[in-house]
PDB file of C-alpha atoms in Angstrom:
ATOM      1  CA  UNK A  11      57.761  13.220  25.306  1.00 48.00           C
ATOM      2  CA  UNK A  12      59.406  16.349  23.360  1.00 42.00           C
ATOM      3  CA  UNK A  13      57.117  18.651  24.979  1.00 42.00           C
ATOM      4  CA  UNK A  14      58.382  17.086  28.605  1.00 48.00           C
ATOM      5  CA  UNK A  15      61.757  17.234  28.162  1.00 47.00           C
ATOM      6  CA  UNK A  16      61.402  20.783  26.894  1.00 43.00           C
ATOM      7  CA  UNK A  17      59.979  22.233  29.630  1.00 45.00           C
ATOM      8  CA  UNK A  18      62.427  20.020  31.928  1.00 47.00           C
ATOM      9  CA  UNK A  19      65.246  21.250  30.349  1.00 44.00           C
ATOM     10  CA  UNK A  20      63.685  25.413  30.707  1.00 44.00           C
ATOM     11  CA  UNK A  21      62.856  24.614  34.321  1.00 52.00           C
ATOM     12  CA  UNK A  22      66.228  23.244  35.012  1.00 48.00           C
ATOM     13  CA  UNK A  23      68.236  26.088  33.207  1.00 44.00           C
ATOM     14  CA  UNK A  24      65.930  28.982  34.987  1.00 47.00           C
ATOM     15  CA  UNK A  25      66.548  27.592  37.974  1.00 48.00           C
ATOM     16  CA  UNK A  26      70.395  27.469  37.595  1.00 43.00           C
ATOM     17  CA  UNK A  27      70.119  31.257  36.247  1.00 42.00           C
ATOM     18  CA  UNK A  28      67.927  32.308  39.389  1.00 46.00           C
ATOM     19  CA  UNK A  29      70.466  30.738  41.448  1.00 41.00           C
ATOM     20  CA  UNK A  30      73.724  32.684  39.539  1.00 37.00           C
ATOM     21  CA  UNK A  31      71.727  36.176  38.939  1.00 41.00           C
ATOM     22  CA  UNK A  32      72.189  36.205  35.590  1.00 37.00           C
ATOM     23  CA  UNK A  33      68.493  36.072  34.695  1.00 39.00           C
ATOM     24  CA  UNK A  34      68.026  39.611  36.617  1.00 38.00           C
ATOM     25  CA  UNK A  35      71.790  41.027  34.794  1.00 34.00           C
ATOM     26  CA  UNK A  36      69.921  39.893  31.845  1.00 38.00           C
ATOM     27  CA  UNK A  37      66.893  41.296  32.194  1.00 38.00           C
ATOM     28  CA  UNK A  38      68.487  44.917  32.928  1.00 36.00           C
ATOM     29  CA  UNK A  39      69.365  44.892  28.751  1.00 36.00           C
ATOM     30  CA  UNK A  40      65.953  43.107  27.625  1.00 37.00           C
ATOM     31  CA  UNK A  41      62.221  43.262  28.715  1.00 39.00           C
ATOM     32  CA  UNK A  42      59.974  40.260  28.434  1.00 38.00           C
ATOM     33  CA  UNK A  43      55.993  41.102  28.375  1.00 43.00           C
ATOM     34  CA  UNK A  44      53.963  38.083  28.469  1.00 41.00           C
ATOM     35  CA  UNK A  45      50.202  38.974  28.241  1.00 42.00           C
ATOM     36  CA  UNK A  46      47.611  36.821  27.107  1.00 41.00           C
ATOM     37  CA  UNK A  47      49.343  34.403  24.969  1.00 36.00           C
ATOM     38  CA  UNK A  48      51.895  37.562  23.482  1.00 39.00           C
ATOM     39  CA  UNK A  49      55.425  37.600  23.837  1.00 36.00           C
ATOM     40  CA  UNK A  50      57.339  40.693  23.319  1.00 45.00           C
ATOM     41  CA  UNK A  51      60.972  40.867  23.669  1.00 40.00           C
ATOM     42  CA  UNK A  52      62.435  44.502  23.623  1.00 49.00           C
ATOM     43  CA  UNK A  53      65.757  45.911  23.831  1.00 47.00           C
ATOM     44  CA  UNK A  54      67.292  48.142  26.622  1.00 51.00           C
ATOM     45  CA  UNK A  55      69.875  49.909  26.234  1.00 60.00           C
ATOM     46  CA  UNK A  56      72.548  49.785  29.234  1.00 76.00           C
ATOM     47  CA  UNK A  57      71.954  53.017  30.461  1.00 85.00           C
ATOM     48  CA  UNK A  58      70.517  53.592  34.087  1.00 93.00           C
ATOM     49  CA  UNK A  59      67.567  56.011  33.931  1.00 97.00           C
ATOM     50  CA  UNK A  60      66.218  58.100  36.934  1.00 98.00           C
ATOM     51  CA  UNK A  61      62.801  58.286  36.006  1.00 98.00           C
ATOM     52  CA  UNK A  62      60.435  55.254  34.465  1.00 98.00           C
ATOM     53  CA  UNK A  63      57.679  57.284  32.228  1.00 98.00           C
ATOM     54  CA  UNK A  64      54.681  55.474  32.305  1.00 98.00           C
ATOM     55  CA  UNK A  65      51.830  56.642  29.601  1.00 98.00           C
ATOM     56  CA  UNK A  66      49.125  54.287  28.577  1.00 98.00           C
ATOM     57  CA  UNK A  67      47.678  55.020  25.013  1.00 98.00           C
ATOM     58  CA  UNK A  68      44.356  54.098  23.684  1.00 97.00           C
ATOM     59  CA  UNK A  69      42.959  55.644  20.358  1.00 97.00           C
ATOM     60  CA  UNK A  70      45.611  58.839  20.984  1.00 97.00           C
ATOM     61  CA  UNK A  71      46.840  58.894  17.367  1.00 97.00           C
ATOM     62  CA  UNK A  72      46.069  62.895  17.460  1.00 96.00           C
ATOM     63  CA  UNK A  73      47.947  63.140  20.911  1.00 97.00           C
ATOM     64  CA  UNK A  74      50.699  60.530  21.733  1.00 98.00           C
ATOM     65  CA  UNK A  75      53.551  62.301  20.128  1.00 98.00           C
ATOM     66  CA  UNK A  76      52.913  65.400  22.023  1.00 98.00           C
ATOM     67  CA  UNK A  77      53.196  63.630  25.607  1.00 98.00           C
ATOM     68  CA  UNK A  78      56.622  61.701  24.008  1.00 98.00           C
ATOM     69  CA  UNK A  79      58.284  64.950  22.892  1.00 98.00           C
ATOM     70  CA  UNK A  80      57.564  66.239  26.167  1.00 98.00           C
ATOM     71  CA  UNK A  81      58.989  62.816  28.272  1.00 98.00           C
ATOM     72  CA  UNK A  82      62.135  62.749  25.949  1.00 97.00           C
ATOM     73  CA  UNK A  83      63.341  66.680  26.273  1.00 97.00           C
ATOM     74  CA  UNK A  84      63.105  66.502  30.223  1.00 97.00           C
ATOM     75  CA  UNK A  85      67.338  66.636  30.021  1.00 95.00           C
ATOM     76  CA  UNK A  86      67.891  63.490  32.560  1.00 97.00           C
ATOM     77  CA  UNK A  87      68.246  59.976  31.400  1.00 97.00           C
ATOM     78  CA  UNK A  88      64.187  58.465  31.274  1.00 98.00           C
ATOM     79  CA  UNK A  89      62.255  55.196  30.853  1.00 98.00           C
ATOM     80  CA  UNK A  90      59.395  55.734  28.416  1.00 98.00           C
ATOM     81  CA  UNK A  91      57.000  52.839  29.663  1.00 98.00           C
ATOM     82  CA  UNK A  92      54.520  53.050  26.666  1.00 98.00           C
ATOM     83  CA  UNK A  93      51.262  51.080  27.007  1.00 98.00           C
ATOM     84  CA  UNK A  94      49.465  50.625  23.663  1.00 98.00           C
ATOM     85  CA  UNK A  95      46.126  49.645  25.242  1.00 97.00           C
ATOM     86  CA  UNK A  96      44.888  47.813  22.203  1.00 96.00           C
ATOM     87  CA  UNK A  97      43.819  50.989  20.495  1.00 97.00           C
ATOM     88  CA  UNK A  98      41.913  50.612  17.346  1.00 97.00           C
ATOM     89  CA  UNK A  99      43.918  53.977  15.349  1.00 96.00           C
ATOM     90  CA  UNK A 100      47.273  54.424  14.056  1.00 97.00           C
ATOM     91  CA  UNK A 101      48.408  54.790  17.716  1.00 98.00           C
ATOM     92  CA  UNK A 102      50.671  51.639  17.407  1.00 97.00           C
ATOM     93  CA  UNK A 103      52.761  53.159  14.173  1.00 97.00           C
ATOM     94  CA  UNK A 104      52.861  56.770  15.853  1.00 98.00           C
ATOM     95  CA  UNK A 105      54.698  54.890  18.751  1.00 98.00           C
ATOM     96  CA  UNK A 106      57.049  53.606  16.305  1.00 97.00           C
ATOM     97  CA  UNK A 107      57.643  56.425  14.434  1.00 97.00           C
ATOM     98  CA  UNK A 108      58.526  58.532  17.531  1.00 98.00           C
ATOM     99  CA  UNK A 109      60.953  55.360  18.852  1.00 97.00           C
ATOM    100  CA  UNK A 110      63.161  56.213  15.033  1.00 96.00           C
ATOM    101  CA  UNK A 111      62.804  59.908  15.570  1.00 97.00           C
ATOM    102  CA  UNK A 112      63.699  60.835  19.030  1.00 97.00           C
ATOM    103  CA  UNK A 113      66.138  58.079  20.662  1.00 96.00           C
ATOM    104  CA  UNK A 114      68.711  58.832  21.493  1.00 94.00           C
ATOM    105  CA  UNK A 115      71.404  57.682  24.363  1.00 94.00           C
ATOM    106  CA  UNK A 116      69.595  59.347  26.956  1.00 95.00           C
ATOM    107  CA  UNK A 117      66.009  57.068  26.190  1.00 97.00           C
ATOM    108  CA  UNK A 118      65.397  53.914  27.301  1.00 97.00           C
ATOM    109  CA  UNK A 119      61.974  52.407  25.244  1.00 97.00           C
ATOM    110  CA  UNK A 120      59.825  49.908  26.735  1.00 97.00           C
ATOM    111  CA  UNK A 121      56.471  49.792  24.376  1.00 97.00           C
ATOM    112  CA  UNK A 122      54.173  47.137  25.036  1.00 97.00           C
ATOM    113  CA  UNK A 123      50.845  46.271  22.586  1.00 96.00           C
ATOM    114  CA  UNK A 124      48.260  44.521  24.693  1.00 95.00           C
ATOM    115  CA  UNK A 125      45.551  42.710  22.834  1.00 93.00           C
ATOM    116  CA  UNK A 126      42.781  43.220  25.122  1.00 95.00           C
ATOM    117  CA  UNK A 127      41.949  46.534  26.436  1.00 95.00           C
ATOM    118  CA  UNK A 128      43.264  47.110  30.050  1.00 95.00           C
ATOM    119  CA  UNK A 129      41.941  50.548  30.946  1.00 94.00           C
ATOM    120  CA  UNK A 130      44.087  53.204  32.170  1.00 93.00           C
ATOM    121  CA  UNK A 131      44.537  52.025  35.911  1.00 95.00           C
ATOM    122  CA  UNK A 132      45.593  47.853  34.964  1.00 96.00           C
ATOM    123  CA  UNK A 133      47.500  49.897  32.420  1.00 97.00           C
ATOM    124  CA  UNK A 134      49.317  52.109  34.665  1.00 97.00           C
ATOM    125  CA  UNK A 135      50.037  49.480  37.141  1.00 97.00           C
ATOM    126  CA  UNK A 136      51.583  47.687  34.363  1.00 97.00           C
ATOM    127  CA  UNK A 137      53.738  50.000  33.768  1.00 98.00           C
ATOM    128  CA  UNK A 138      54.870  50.370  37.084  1.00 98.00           C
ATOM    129  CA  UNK A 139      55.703  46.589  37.223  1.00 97.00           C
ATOM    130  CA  UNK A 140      57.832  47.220  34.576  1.00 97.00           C
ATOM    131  CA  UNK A 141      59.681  49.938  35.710  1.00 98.00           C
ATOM    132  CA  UNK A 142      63.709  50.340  36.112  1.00 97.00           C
ATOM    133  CA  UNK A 143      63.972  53.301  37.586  1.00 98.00           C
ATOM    134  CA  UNK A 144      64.086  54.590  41.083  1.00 98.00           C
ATOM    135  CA  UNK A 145      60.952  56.981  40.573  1.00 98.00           C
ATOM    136  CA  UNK A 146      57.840  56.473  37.961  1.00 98.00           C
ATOM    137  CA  UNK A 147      56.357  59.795  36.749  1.00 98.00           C
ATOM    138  CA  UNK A 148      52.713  59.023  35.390  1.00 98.00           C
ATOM    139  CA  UNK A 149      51.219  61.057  31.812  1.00 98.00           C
ATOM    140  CA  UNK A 150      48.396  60.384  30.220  1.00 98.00           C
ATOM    141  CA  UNK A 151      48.469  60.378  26.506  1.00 98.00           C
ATOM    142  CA  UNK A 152      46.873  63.304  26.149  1.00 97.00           C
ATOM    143  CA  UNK A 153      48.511  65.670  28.554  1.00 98.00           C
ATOM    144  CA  UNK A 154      52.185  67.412  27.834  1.00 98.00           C
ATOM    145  CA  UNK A 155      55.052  68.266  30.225  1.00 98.00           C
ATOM    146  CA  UNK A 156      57.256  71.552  30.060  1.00 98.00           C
ATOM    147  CA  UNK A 157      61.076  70.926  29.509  1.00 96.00           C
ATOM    148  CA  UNK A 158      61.827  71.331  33.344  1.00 92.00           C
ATOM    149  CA  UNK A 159      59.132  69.409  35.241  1.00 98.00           C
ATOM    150  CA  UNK A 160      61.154  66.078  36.245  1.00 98.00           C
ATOM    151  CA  UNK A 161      64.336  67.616  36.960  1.00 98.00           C
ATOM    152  CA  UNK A 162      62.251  70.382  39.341  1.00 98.00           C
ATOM    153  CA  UNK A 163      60.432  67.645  40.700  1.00 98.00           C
ATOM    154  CA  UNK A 164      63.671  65.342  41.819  1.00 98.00           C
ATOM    155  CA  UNK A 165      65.481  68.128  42.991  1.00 98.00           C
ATOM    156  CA  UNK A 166      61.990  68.814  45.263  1.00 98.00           C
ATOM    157  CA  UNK A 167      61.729  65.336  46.761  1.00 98.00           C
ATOM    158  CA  UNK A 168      65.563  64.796  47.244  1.00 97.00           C
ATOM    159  CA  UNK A 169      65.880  68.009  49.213  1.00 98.00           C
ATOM    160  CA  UNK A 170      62.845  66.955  51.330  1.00 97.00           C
ATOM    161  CA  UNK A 171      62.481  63.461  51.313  1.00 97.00           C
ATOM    162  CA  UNK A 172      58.842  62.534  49.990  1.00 97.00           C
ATOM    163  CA  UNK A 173      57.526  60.223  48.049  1.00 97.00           C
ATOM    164  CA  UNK A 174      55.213  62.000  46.133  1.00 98.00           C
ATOM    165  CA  UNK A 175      55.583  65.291  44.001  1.00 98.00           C
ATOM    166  CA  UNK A 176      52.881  66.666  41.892  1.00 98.00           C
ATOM    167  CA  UNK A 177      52.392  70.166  40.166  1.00 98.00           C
ATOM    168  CA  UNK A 178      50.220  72.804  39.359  1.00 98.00           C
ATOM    169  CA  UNK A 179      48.892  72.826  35.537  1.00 97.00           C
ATOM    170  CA  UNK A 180      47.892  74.999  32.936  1.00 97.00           C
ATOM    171  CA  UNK A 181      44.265  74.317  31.028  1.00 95.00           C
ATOM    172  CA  UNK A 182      44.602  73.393  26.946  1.00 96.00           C
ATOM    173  CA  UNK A 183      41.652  72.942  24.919  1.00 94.00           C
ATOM    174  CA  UNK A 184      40.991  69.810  23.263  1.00 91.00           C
ATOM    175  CA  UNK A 185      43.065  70.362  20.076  1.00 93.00           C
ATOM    176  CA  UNK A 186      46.084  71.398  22.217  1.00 94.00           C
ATOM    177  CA  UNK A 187      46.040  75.421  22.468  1.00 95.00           C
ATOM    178  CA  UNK A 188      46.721  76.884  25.633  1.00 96.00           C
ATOM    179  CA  UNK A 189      43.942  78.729  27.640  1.00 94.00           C
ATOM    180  CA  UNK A 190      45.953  80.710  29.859  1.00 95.00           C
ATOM    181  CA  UNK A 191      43.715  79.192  32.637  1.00 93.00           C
ATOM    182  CA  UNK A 192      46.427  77.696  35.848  1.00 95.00           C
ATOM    183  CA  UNK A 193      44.822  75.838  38.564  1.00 93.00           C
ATOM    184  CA  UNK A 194      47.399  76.199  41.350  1.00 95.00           C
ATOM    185  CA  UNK A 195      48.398  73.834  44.405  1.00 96.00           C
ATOM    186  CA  UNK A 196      49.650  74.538  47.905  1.00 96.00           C
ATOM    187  CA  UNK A 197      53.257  73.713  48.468  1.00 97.00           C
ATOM    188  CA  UNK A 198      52.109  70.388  50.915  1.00 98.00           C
ATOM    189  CA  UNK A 199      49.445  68.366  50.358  1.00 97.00           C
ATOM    190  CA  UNK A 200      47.990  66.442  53.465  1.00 97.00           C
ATOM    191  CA  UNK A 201      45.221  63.232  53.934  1.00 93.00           C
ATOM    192  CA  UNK A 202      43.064  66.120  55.109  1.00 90.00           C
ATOM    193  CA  UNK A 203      43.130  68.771  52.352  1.00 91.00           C
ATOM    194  CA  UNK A 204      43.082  65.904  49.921  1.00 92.00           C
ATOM    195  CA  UNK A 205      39.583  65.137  50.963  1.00 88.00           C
ATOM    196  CA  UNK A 206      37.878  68.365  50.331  1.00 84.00           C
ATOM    197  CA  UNK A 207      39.986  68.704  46.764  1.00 82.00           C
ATOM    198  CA  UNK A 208      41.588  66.156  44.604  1.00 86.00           C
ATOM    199  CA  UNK A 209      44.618  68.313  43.822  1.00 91.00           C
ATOM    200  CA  UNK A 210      46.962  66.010  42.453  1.00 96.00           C
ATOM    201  CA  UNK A 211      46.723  65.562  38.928  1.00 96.00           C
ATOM    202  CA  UNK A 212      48.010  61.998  37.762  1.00 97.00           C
ATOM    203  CA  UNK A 213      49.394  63.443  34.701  1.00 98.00           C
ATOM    204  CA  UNK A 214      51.687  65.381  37.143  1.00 98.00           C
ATOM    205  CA  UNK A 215      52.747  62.906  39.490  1.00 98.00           C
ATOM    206  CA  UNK A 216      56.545  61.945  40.431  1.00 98.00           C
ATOM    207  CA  UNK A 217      56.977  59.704  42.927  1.00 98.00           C
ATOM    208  CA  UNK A 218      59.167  56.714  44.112  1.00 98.00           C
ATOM    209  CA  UNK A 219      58.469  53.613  42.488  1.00 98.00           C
ATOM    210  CA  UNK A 220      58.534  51.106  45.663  1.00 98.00           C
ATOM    211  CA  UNK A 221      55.432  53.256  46.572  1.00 98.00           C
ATOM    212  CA  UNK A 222      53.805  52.981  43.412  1.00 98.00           C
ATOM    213  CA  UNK A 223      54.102  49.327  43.908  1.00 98.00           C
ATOM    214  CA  UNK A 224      52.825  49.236  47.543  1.00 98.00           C
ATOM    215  CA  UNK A 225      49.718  50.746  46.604  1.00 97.00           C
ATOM    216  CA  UNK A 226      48.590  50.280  42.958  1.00 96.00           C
ATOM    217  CA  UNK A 227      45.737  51.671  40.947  1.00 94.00           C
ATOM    218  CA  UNK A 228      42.221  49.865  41.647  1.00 85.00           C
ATOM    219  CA  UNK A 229      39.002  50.093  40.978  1.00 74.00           C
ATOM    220  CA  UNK A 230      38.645  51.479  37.145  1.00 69.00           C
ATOM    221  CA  UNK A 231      34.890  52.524  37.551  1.00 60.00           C
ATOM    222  CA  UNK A 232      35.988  55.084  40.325  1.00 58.00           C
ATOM    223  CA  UNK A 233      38.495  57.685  40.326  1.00 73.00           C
ATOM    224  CA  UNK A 234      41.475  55.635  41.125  1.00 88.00           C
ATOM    225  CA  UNK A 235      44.170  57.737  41.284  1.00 93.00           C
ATOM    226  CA  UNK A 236      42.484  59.560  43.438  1.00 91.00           C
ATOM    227  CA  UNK A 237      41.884  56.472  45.716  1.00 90.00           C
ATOM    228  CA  UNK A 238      45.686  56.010  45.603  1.00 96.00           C
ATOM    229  CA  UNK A 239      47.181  59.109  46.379  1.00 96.00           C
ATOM    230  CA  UNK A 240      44.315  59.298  49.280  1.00 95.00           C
ATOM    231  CA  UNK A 241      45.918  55.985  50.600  1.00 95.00           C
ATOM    232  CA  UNK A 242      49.275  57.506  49.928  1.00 97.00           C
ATOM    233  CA  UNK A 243      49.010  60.502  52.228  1.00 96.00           C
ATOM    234  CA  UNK A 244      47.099  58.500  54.997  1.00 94.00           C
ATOM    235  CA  UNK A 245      50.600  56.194  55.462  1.00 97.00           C
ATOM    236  CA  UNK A 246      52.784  58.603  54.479  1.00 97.00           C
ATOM    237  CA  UNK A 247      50.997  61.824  55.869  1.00 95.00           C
ATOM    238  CA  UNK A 248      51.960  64.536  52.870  1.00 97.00           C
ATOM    239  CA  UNK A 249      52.814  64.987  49.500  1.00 98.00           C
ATOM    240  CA  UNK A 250      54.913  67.768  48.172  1.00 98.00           C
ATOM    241  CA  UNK A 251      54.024  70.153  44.977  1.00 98.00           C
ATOM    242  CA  UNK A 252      55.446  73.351  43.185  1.00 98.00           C
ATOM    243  CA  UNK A 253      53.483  75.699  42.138  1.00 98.00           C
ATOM    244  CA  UNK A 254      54.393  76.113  38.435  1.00 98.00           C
ATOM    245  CA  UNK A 255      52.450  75.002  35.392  1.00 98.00           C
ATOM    246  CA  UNK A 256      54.427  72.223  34.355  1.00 98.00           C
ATOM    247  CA  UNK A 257      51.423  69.602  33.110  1.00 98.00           C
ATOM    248  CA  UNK A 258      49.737  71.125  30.296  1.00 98.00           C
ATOM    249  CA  UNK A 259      46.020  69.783  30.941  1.00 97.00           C
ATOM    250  CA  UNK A 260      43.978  68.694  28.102  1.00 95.00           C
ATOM    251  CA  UNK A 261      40.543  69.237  28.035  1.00 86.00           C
ATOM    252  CA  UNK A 262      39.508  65.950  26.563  1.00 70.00           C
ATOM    253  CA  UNK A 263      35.998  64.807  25.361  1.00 58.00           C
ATOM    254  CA  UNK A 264      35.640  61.512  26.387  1.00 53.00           C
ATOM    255  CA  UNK A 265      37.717  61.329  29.275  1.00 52.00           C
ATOM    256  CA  UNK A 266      36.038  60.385  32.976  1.00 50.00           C
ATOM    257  CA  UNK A 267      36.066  64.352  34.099  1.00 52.00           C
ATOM    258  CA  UNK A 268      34.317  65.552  30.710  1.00 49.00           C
ATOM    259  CA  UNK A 269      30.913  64.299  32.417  1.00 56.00           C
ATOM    260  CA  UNK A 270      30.625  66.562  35.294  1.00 59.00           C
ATOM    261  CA  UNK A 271      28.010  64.502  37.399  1.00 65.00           C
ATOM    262  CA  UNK A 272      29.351  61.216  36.937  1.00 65.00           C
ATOM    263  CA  UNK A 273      32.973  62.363  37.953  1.00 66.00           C
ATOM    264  CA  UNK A 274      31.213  63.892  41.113  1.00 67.00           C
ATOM    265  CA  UNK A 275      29.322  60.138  41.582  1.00 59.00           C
ATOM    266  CA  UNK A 276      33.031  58.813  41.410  1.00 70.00           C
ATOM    267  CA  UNK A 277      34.322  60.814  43.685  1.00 65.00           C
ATOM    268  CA  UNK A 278      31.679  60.773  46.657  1.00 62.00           C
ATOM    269  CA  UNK A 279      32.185  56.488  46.045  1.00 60.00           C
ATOM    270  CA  UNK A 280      35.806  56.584  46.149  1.00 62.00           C
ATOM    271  CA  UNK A 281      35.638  58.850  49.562  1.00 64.00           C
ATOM    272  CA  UNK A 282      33.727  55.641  50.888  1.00 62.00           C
ATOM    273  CA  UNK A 283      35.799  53.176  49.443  1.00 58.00           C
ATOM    274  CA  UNK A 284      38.653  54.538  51.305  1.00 61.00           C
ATOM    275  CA  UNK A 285      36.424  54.374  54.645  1.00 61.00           C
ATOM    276  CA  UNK A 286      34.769  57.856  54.829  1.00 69.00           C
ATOM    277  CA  UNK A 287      31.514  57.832  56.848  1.00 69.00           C
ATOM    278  CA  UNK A 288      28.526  58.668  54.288  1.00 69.00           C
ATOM    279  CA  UNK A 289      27.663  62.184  56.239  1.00 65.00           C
ATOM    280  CA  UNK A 290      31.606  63.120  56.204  1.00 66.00           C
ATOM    281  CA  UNK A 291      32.159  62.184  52.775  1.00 63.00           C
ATOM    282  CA  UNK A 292      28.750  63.833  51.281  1.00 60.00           C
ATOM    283  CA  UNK A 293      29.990  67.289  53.081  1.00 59.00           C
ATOM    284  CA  UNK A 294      33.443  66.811  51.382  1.00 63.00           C
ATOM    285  CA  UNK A 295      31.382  65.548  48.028  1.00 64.00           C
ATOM    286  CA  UNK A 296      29.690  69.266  48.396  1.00 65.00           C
ATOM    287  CA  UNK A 297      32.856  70.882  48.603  1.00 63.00           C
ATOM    288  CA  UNK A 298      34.050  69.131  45.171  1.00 66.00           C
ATOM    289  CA  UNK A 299      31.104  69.973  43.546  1.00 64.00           C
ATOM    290  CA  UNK A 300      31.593  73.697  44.061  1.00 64.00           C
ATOM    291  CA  UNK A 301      35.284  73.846  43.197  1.00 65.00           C
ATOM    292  CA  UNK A 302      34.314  71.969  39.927  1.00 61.00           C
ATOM    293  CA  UNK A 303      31.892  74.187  39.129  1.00 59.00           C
ATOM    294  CA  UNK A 304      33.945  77.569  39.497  1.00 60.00           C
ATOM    295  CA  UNK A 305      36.928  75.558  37.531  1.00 58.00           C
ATOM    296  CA  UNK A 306      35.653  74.532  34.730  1.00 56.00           C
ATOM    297  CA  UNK A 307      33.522  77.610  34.009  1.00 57.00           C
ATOM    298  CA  UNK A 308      36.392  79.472  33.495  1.00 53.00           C
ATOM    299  CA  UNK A 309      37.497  76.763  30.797  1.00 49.00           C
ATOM    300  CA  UNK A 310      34.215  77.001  29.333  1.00 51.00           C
ATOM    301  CA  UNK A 311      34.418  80.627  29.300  1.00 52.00           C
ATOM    302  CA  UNK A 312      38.182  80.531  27.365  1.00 52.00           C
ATOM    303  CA  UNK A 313      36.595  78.200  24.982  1.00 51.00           C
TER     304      UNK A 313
END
């Protein structure tokens, strides 16, 4: 009979605070998660941030405050949409410890711990979900930004008007030192040249978050980024880039790209999940497979 009235009482009260607004005022100043039986409540502070930073984190103890040093020194005020994806390390207390040693007024911190491991695309879209901010910039846990790269990449998209800004980036190994190596991207990116060469990084990605939302990452097993940003360009015709090293790559071990042939088995399926006739798609598959070869040697070669 408790339990009843209870949940009367909640119905009847979020109703009212639908109907007045306050529940969305309310939620600009605190976050509610609810995943799998956990409920986190976070504060927000009342600050209006142009960019939601979304980086899911599994295992990245060695990495993690790399990619949050490089979200928080961008210079413009920034979500940092931190996924703990139920990592097994000290990933959780690195989180923490980089919450108490970089906010500041210019930070808004939205860290979630998820029980049950999400993978990086339920993750991401997670993330996005939560977002606050006109624009969602994606980075991996791994990867770093330079100080400019959001600031470079607004000013890009507002003079222009795209949805979609990505960059060129700069090769690290896999304990973080530079290799000097830049793979470099054309100024516009269309459906077209996307097929022959997945140029867009995630880890470099700006774009608006509405269009995050209209087409979220699927399909785990495949490349899905890549899947997105193909359904991106084939609505919205081009993406924008700038040619500048601004995502510090790294060369991880156990990441999806690290095993050459079963990226290339990912990519040839996600060119016919997004409709590609098997002919058409194996010439473009060809095409990846020799770009990825002359890429990576170099790495190899700097190693």
């Amino acid at each position: 009979m408790v339990l009843e009235n209870t949940k009367y009482i909640w119905s009847c009260l979020k109703a009212l605070l639908d109907k007045t607004g306050f529940f969305e005022i309310a939620l600009k100043q605190y976050v509610t998660v609810i995943h799998k039986g956990r409920i986190k409540i976070m504060y927000g502070k009342q600050i209006n941030p142009l960019v939601s930073v979304i980086i899911p984190a599994y295992n990245s103890e060695e990495t993690i405050e790399a990619a949050i040093y490089s979200a928080v020194i961008q210079g413009i005020d920034v979500e940092l949409v931190i996924i703990n994806d139920a990592s097994l390390d000290h990933t959780a207390d690195i989180i923490q410890n980089c919450q108490e040693k970089y906010d500041s007024d210019h930070i808004k911190w939205n860290i979630i711990d998820s029980r049950e491991n999400l993978g990086a695309a339920a993750s991401r879209n997670l993330g996005v979900k939560l977002a606050c901010a006109p624009y969602v910039a994606f980075l991996d846990s791994d990867d770093w930004w330079t100080e400019e790269k959001l600031k470079k990449q607004l000013a890009l998209l507002n003079r222009t008007g795209g949805v979609l800004c990505s960059t060129a980036r700069e090769f690290a190994t896999h304990q973080g030192e530079l290799t000097g190596i830049i793979v470099p991207v054309k100024p516009i990116i269309t459906y077209r040249s996307l097929l022959y060469d997945n140029s867009i990084n995630c880890s470099s990605v700006l774009m608006r978050t509405e269009i995050a939302r209209e087409f979220p990452m699927l399909h785990d097993e495949l490349h899905e980024d890549y899947i997105t940003w193909l359904k991106i360009l084939k609505k919205y015709k081009k993406a924008y880039a700038i040619n500048e090293p601004l995502l510090k790559y790294r060369c991880s071990q156990g990441g999806k790209s690290s095993n050459k042939l079963k990226s290339a088995w990912m990519h040839y399926h996600s060119l016919r999940f997004v409709g590609i006739p098997p002919l058409s798609a194996f010439w473009h598959f060809l095409f990846y497979m020799v770009s990825g070869i002359l890429k990576y040697r170099k790495v190899k070669r700097k190693r």
